[in-house]
PDB file of C-alpha atoms in Angstrom:
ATOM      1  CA  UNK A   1      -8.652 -13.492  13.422  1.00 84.00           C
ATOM      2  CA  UNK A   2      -9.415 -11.641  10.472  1.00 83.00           C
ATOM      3  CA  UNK A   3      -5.954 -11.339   8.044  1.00 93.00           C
ATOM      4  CA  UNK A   4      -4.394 -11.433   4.757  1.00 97.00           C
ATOM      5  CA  UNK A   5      -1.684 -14.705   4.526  1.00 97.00           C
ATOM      6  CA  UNK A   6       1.090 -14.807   1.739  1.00 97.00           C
ATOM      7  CA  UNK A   7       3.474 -17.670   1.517  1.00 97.00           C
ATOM      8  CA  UNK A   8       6.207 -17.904   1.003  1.00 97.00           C
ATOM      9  CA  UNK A   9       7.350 -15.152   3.235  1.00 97.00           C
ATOM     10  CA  UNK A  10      11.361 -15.405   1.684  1.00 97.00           C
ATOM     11  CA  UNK A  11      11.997 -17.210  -1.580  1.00 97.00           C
ATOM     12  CA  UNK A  12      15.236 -17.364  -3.416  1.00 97.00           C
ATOM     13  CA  UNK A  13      14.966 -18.919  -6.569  1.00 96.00           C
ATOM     14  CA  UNK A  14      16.961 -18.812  -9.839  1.00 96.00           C
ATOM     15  CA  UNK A  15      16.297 -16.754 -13.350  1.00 97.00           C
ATOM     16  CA  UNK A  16      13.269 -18.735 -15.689  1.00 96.00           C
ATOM     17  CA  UNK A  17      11.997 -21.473 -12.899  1.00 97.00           C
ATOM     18  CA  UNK A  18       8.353 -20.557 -12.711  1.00 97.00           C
ATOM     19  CA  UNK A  19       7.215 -19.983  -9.086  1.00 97.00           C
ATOM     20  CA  UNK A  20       4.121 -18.958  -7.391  1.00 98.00           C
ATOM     21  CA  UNK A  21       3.394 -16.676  -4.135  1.00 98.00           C
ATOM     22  CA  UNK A  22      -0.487 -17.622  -2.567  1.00 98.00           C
ATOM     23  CA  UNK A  23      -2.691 -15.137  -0.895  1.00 98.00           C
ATOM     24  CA  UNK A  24      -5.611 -16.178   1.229  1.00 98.00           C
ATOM     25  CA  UNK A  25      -7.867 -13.310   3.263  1.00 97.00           C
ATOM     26  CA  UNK A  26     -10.776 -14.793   5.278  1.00 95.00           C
ATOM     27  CA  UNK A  27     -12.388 -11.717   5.555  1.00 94.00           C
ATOM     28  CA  UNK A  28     -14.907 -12.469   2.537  1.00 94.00           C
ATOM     29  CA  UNK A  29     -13.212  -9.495   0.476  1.00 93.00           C
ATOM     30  CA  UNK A  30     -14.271  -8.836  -2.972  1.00 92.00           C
ATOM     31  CA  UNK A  31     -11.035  -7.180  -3.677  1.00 92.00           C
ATOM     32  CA  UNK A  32      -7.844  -8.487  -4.097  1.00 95.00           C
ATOM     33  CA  UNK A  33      -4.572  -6.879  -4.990  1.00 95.00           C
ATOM     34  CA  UNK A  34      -0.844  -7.396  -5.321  1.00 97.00           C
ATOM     35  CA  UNK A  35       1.893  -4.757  -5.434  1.00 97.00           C
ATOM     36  CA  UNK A  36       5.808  -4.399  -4.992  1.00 97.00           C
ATOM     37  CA  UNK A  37       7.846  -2.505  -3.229  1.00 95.00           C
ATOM     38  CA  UNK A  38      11.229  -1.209  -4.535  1.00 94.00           C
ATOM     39  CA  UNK A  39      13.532   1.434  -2.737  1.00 89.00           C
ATOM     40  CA  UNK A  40      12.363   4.851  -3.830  1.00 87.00           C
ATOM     41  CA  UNK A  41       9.381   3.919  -5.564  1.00 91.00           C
ATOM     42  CA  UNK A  42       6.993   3.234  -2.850  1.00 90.00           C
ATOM     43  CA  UNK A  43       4.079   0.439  -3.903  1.00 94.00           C
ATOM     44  CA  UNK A  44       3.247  -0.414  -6.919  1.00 94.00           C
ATOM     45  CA  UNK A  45       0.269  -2.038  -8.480  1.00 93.00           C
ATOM     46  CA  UNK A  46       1.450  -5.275 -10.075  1.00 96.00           C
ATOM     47  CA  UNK A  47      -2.867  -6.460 -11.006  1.00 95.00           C
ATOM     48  CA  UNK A  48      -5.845  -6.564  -8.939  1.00 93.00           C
ATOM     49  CA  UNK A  49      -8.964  -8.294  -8.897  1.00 93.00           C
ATOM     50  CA  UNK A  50     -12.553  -6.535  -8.196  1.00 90.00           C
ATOM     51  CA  UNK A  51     -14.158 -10.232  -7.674  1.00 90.00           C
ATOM     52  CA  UNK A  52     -14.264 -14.131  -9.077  1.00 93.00           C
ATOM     53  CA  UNK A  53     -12.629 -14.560 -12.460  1.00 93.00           C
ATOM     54  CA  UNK A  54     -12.565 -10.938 -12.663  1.00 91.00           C
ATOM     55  CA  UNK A  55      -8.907  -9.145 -12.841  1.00 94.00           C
ATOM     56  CA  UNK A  56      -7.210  -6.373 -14.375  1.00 91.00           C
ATOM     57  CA  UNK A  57      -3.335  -4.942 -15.287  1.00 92.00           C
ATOM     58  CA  UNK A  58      -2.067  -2.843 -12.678  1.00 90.00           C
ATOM     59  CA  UNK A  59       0.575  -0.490 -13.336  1.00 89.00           C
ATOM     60  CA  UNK A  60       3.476  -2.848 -13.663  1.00 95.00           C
ATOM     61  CA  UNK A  61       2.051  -6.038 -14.503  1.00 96.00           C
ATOM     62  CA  UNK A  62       4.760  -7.096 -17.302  1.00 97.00           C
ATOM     63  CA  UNK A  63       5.835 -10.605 -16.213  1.00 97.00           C
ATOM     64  CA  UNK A  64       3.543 -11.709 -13.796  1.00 98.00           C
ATOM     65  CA  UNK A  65       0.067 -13.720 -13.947  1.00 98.00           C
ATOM     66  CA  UNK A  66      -2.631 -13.933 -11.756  1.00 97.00           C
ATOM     67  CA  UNK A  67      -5.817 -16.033 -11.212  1.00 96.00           C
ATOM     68  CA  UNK A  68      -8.939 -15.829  -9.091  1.00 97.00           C
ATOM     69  CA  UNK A  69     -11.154 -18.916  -9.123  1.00 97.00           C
ATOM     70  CA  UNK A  70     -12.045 -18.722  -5.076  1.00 96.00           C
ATOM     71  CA  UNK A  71     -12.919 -15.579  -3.628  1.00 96.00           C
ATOM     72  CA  UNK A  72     -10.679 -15.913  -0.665  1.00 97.00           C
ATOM     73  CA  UNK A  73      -7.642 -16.969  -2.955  1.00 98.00           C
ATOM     74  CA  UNK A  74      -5.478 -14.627  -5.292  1.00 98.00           C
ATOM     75  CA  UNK A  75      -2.267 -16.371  -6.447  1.00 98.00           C
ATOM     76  CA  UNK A  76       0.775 -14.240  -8.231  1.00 98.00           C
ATOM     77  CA  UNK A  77       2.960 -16.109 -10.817  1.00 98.00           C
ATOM     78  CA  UNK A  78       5.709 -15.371 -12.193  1.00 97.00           C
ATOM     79  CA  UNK A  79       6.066 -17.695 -15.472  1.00 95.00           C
ATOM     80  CA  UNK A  80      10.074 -16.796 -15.617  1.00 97.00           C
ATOM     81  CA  UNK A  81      11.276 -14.566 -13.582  1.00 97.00           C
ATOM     82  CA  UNK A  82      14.066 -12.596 -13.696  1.00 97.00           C
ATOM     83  CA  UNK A  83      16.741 -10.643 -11.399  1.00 97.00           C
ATOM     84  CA  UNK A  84      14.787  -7.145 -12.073  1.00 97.00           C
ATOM     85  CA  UNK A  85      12.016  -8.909  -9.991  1.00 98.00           C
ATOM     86  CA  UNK A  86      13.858  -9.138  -7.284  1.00 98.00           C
ATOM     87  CA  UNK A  87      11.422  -7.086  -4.759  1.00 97.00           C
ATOM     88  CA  UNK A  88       8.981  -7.062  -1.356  1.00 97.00           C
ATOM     89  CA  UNK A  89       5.533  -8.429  -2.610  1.00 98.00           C
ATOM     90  CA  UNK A  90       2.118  -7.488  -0.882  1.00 98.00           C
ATOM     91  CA  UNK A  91      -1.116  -8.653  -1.043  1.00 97.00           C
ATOM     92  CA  UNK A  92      -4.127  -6.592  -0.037  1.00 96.00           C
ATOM     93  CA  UNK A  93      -8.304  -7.155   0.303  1.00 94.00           C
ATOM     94  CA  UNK A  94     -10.931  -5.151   1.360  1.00 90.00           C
ATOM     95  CA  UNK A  95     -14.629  -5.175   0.721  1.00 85.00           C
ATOM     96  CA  UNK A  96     -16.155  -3.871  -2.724  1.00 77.00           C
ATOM     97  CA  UNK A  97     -18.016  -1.125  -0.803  1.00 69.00           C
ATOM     98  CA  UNK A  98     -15.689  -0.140   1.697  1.00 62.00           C
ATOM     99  CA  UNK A  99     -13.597   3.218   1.385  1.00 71.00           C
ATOM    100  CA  UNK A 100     -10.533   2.850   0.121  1.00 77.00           C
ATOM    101  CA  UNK A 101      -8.652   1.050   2.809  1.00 83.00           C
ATOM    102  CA  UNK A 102      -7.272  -2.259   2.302  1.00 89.00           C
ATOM    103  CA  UNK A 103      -5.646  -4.740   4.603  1.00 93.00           C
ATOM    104  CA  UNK A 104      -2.112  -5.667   4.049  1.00 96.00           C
ATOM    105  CA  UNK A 105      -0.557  -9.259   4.075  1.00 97.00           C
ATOM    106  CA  UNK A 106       2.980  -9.181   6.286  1.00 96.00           C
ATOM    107  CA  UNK A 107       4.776  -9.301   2.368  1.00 97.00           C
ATOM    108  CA  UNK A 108       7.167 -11.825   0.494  1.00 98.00           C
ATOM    109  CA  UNK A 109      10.862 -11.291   0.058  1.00 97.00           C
ATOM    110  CA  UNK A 110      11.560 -12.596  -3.345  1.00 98.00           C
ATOM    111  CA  UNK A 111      15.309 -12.607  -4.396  1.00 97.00           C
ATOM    112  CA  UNK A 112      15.810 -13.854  -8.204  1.00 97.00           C
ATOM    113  CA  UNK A 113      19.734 -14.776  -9.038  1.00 96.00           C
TER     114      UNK A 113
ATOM    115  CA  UNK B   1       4.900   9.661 -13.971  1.00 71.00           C
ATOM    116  CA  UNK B   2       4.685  10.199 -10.146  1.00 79.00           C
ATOM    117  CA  UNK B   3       1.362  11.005  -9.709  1.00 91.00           C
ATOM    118  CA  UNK B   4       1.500  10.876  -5.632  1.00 95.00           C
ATOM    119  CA  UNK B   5       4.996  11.771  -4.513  1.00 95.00           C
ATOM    120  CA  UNK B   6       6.707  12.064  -1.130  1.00 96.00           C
ATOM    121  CA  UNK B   7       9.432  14.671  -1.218  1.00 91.00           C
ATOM    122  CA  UNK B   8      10.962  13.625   1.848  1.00 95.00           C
ATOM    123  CA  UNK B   9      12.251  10.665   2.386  1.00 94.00           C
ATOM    124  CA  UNK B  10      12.939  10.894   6.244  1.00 97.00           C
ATOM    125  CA  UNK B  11      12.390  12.792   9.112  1.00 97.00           C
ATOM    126  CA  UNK B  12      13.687  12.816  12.358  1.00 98.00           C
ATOM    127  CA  UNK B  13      11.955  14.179  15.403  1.00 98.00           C
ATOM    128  CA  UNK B  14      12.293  14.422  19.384  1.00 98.00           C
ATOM    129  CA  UNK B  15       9.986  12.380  21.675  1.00 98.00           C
ATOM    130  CA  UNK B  16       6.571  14.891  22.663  1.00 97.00           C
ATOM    131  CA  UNK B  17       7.241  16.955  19.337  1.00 98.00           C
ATOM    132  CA  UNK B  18       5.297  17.358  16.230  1.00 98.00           C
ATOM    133  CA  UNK B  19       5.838  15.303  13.443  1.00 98.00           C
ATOM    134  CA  UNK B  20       4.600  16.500   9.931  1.00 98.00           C
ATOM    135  CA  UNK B  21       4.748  14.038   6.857  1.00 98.00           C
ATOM    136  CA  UNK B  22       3.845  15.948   3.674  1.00 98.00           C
ATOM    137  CA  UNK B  23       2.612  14.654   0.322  1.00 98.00           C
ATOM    138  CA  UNK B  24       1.393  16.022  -2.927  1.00 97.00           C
ATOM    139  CA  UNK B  25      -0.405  14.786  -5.484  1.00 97.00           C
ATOM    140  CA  UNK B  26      -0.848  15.596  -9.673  1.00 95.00           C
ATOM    141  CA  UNK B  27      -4.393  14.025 -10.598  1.00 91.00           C
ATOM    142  CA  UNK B  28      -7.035  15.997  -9.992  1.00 91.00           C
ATOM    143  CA  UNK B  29      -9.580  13.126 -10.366  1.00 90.00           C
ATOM    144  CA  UNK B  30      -8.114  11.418  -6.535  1.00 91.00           C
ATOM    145  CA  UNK B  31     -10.873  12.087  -4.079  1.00 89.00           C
ATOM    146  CA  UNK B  32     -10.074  10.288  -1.223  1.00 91.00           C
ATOM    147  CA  UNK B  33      -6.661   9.773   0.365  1.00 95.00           C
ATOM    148  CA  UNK B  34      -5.184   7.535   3.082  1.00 95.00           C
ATOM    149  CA  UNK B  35      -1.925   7.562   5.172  1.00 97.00           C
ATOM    150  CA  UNK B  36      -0.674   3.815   5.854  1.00 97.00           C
ATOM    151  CA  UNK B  37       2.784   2.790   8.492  1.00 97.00           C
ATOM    152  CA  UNK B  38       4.407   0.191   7.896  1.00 96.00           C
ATOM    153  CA  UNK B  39       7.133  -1.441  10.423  1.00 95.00           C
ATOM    154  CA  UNK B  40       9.726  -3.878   8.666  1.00 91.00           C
ATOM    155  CA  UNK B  41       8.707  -7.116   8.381  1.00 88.00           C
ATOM    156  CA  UNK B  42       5.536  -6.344   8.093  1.00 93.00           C
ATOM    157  CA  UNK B  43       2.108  -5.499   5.567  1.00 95.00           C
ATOM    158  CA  UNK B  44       1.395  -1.726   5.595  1.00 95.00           C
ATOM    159  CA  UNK B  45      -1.628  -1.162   8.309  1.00 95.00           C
ATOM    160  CA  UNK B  46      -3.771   2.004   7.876  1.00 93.00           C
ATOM    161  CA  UNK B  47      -3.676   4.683   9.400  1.00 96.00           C
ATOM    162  CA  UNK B  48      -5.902   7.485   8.747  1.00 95.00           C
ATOM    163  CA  UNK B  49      -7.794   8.761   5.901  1.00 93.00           C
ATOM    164  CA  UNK B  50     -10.020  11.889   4.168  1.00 95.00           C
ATOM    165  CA  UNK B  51     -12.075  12.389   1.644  1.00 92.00           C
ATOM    166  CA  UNK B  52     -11.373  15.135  -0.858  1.00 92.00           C
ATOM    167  CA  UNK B  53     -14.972  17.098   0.621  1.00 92.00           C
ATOM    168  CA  UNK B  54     -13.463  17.843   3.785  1.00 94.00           C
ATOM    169  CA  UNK B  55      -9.951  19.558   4.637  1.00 96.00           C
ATOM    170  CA  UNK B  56      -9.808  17.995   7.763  1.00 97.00           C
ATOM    171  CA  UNK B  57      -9.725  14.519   9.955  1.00 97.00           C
ATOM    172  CA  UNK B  58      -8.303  13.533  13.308  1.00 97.00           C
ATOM    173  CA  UNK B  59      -8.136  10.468  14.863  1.00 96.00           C
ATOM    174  CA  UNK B  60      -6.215  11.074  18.243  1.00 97.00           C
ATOM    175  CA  UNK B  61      -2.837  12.036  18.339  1.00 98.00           C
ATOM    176  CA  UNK B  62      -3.152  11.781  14.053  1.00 98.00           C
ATOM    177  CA  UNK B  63      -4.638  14.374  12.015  1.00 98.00           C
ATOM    178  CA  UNK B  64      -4.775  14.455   7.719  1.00 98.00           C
ATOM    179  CA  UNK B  65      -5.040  18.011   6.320  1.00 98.00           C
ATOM    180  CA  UNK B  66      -5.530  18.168   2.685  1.00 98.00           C
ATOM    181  CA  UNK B  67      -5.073  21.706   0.501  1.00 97.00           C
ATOM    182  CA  UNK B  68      -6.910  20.667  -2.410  1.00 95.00           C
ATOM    183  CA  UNK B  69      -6.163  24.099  -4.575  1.00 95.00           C
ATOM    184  CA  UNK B  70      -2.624  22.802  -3.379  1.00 97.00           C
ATOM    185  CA  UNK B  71      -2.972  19.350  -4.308  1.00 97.00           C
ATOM    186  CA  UNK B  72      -1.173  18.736  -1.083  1.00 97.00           C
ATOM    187  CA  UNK B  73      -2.354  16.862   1.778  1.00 97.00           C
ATOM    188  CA  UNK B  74      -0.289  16.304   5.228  1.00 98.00           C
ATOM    189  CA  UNK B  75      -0.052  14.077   8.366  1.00 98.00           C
ATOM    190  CA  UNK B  76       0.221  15.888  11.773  1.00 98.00           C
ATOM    191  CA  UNK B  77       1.161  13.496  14.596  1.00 98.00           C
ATOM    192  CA  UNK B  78       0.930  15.257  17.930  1.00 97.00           C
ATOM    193  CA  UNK B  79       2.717  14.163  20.317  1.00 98.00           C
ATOM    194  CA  UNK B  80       5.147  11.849  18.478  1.00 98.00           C
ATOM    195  CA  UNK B  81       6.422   8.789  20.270  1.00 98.00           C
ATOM    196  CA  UNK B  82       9.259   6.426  19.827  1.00 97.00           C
ATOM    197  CA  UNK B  83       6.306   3.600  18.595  1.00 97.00           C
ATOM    198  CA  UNK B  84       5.684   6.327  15.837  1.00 98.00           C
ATOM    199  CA  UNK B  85       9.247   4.979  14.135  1.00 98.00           C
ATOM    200  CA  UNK B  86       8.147   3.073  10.786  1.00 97.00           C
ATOM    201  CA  UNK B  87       7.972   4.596   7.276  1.00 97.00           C
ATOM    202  CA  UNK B  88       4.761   6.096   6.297  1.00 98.00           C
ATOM    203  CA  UNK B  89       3.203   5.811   2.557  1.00 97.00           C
ATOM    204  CA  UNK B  90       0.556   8.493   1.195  1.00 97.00           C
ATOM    205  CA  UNK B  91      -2.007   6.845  -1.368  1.00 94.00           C
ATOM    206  CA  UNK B  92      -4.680   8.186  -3.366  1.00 93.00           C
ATOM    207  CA  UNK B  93      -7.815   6.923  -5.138  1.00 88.00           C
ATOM    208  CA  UNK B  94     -10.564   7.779  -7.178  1.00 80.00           C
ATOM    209  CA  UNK B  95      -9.022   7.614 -10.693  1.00 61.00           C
ATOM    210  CA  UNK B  96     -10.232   3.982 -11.261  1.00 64.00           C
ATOM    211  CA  UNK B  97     -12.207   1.496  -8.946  1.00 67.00           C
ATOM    212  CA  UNK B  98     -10.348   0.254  -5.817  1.00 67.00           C
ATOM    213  CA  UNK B  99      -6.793   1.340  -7.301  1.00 79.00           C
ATOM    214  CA  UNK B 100      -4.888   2.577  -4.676  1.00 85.00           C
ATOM    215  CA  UNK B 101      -1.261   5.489  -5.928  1.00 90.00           C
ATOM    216  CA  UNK B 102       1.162   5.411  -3.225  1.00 94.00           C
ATOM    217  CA  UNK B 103       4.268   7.360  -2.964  1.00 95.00           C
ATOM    218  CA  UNK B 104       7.378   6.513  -2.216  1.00 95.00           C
ATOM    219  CA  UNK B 105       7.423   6.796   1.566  1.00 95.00           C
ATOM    220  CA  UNK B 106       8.951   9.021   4.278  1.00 97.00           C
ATOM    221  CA  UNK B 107      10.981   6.638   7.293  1.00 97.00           C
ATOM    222  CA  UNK B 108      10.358   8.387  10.773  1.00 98.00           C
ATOM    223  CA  UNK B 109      12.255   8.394  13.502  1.00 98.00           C
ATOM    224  CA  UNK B 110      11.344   9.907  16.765  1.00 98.00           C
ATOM    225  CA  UNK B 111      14.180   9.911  19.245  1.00 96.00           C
ATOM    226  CA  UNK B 112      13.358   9.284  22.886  1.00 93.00           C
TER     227      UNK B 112
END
């Protein structure tokens, strides 16, 4: 079955202990992407990446990292986060010539204390 | 700076009606917009889509206009059912490869 997979799906975790949130597509996607969404603001872009070692700032990418070493895998990290992280967290794919339509993972509830 | 925005952020309709989600948009450089539903608990799944050389696209009960002089597109779901219920994002691209502006989201409810 072709899908996006996040893990964790809930995390609650404390202010500076460095965490990670995996994303795995087996859909051979060149694209990867991770957003958050906050009441009110919709989705936003936290950094994408178009293919392999290859990634770029979204529009709020202040305080998280990313890597890309596998094309299937697309790992968000937050180094230390903090409470105004607190958010839903998606992770989306699609193929570099496709239109713009990506496929969704089912999210991650992050709560930081 | 809102560049895709979703004035409303719910609407509530009657079983077999018409439901209209509007959205409007500040960049002239999007060409291609998408509508995406999203039930809780779960990813966003798409929907429907058009790209800025037509003013026009159904898919079944779903149609996408988009008033380009208006920078304002809209999602026509004819007739709505209670399975409609979820909250519906608008998203734009064009500005820069593969990024995807969403607004903020409009939560439907259709009442049986």
């Amino acid at each position: 079955e072709a899908q996006v997979t996040q893990n964790p799906r809930y995390l609650i975790t404390v202010t500076g202990k460095k965490l990670t949130v995996t994303c795995s597509q087996n859909m051979n996607h060149e694209y990867m992407s991770w957003y958050r969404q906050d009441p009110g603001l919709g989705l936003r872009q936290i950094y994408y990446s178009m293919n392999v070692e290859v990634t770029d700032k979204g529009d709020v990418p202040e305080g998280y990292k990313v890597s890309r070493k596998e094309k299937r895998n697309f790992p968000l990290i937050l180094e230390s986060p903090s409470p105004n992280q607190t958010s839903l967290y998606f992770c989306a794919s699609r193929h570099r010539g496709a239109s713009y339509e990506q496929y969704f993972g089912p999210g991650t509830r992050l709560t930081v204390t | 700076d809102q560049q895709v925005k979703q004035n409303s952020p719910s609407l509530s309709v009657q079983e077999g009606r018409i439901s209209i989600l509007n959205c409007d948009y500040t960049n002239s450089m999007f060409d291609y917009f998408l509508w995406y539903k999203k039930y809780p608990a779960e990813g966003p799944t798409f929907l429907i889509s058009i790209s800025s050389i037509k003013d026009k696209n159904e898919d079944g009960r779903f149609t996408v206009f988009l008033n380009k002089s208006a920078k304002h597109l809209s999602l026509h779901i004819v007739p709505s059912q209670p399975g409609d219920s979820a909250v519906y994002f608008c998203a734009a691209g064009g500005t820069s490869y593969g990024k995807l502006t969403f607004g903020q989201g409009t939560i439907l409810t259709v009442h049986p």
